[in-house]
XYZ file of N, CA, C and O in Angstrom:
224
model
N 17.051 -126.949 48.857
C 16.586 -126.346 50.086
C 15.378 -125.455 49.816
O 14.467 -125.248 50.617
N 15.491 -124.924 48.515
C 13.812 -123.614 48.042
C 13.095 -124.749 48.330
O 12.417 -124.655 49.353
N 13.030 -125.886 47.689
C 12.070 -126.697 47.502
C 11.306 -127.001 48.761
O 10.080 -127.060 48.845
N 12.002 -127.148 49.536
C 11.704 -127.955 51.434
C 11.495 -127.001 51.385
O 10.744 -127.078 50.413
N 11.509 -125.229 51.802
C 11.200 -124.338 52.077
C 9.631 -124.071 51.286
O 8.777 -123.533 51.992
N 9.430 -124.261 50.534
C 8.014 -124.311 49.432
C 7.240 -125.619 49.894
O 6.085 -125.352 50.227
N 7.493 -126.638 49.974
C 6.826 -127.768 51.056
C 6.717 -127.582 52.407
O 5.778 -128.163 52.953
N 7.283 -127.064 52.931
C 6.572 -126.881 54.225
C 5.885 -125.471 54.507
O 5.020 -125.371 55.377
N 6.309 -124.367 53.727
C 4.897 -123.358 53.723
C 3.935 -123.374 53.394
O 3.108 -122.535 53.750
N 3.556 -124.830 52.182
C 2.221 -124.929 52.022
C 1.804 -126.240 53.031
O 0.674 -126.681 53.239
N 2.633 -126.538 53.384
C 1.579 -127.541 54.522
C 1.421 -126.777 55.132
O 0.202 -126.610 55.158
N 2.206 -125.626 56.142
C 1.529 -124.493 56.956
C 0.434 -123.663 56.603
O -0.358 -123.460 57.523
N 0.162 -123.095 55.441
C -0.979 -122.988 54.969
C -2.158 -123.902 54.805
O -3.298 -123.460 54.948
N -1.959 -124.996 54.550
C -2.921 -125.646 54.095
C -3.355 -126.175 56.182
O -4.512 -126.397 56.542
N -2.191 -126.248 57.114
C -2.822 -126.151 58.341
C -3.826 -125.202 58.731
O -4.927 -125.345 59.262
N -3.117 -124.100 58.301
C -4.157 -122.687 58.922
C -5.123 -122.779 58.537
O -5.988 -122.564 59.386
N -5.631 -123.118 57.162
C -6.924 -123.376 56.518
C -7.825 -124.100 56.870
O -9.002 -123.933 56.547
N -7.188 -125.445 57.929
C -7.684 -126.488 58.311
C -8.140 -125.748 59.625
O -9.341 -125.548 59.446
N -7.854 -125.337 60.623
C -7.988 -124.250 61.551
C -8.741 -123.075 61.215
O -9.126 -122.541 62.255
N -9.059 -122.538 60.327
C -9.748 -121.115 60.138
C -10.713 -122.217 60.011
O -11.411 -122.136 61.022
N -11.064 -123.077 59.388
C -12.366 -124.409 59.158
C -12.901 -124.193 60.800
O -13.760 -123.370 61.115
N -12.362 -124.901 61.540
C -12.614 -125.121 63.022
C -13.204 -123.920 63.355
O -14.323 -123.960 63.866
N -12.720 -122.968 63.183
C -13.149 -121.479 63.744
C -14.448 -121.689 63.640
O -15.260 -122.069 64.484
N -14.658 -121.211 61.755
C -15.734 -120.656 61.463
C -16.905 -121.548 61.502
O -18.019 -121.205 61.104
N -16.606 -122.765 62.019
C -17.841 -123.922 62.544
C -18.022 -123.560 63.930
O -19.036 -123.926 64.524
N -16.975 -122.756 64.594
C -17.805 -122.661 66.195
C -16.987 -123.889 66.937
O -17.031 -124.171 68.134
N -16.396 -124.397 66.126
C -15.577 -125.777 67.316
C -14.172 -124.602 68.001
O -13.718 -123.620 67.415
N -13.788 -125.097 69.285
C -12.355 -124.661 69.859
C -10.961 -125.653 68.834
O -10.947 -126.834 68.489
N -10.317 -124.945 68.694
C -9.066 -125.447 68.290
C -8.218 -126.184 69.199
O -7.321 -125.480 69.663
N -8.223 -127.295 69.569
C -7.205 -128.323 70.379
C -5.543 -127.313 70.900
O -4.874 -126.346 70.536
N -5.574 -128.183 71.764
C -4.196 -127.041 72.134
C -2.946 -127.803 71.214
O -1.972 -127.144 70.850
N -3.058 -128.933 70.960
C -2.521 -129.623 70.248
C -2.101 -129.320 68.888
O -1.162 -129.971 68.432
N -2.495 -128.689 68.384
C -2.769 -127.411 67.346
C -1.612 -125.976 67.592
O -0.890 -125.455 66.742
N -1.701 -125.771 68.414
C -1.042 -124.617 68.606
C 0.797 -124.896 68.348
O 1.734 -124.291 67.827
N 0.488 -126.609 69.306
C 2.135 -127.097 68.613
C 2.686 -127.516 67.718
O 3.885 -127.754 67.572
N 1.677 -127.661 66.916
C 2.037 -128.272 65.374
C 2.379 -127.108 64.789
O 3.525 -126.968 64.362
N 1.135 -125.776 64.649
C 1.843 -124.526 64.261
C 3.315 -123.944 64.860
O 4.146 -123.266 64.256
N 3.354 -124.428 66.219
C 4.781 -124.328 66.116
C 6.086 -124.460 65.944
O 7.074 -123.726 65.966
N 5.723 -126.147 65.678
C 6.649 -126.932 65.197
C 6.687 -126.515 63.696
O 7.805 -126.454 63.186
N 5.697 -126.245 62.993
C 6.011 -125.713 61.396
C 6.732 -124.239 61.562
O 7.862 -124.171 61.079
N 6.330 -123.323 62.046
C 7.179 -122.447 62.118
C 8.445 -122.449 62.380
O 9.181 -121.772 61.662
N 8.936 -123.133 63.361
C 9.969 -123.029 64.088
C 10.818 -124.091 62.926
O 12.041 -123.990 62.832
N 10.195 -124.908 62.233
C 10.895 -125.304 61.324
C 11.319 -124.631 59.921
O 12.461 -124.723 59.472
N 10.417 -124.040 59.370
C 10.565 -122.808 58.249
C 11.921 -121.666 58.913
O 12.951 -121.215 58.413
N 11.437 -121.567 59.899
C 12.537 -120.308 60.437
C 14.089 -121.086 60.747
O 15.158 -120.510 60.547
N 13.960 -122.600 61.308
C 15.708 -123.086 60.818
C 15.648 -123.254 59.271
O 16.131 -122.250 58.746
N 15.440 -123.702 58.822
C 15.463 -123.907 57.012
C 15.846 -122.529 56.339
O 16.854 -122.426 55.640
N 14.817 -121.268 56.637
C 15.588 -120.294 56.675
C 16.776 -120.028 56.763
O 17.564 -119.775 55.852
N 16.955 -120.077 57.886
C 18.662 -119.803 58.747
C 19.429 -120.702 57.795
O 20.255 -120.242 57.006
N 19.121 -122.068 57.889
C 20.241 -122.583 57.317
C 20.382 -122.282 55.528
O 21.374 -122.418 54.812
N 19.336 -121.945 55.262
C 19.843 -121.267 53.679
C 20.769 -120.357 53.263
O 21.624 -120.283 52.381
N 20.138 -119.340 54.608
C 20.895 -118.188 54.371
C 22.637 -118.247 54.498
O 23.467 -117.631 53.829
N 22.883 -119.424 55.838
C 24.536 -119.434 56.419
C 24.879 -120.149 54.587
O 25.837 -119.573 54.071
N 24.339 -121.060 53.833
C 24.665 -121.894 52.943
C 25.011 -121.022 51.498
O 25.579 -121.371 50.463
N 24.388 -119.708 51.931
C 24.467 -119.332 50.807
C 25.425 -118.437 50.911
O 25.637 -118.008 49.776
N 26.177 -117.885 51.747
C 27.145 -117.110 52.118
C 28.402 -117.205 51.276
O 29.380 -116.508 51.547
């Protein structure tokens, strides 16, 4: 489970990076974008959860 937890924070990073790109060229960020960051979050934060109940 560290492992999946360490794979998907660096794809979330390596998103944001892809996005701070967009910024600093002056392009708008797709709204489409906003749900992928949330779908990675919202996935890190169950993976979380479920570590924590697993490790109890």
């Amino acid at each position: 489970m560290l492992y999946f937890l360490i794979v998907v924070a660096v794809l979330l990073l390596g998103y944001a990076g892809v996005l701070v790109s967009f910024v600093r060229k002056g392009r708008r960020i797709p709204p489409s974008a906003y749900l992928v960051l949330a779908a990675l979050n919202g996935l890190i934060l169950v993976a979380v959860i479920a570590w924590a109940v697993a490790r109890r």
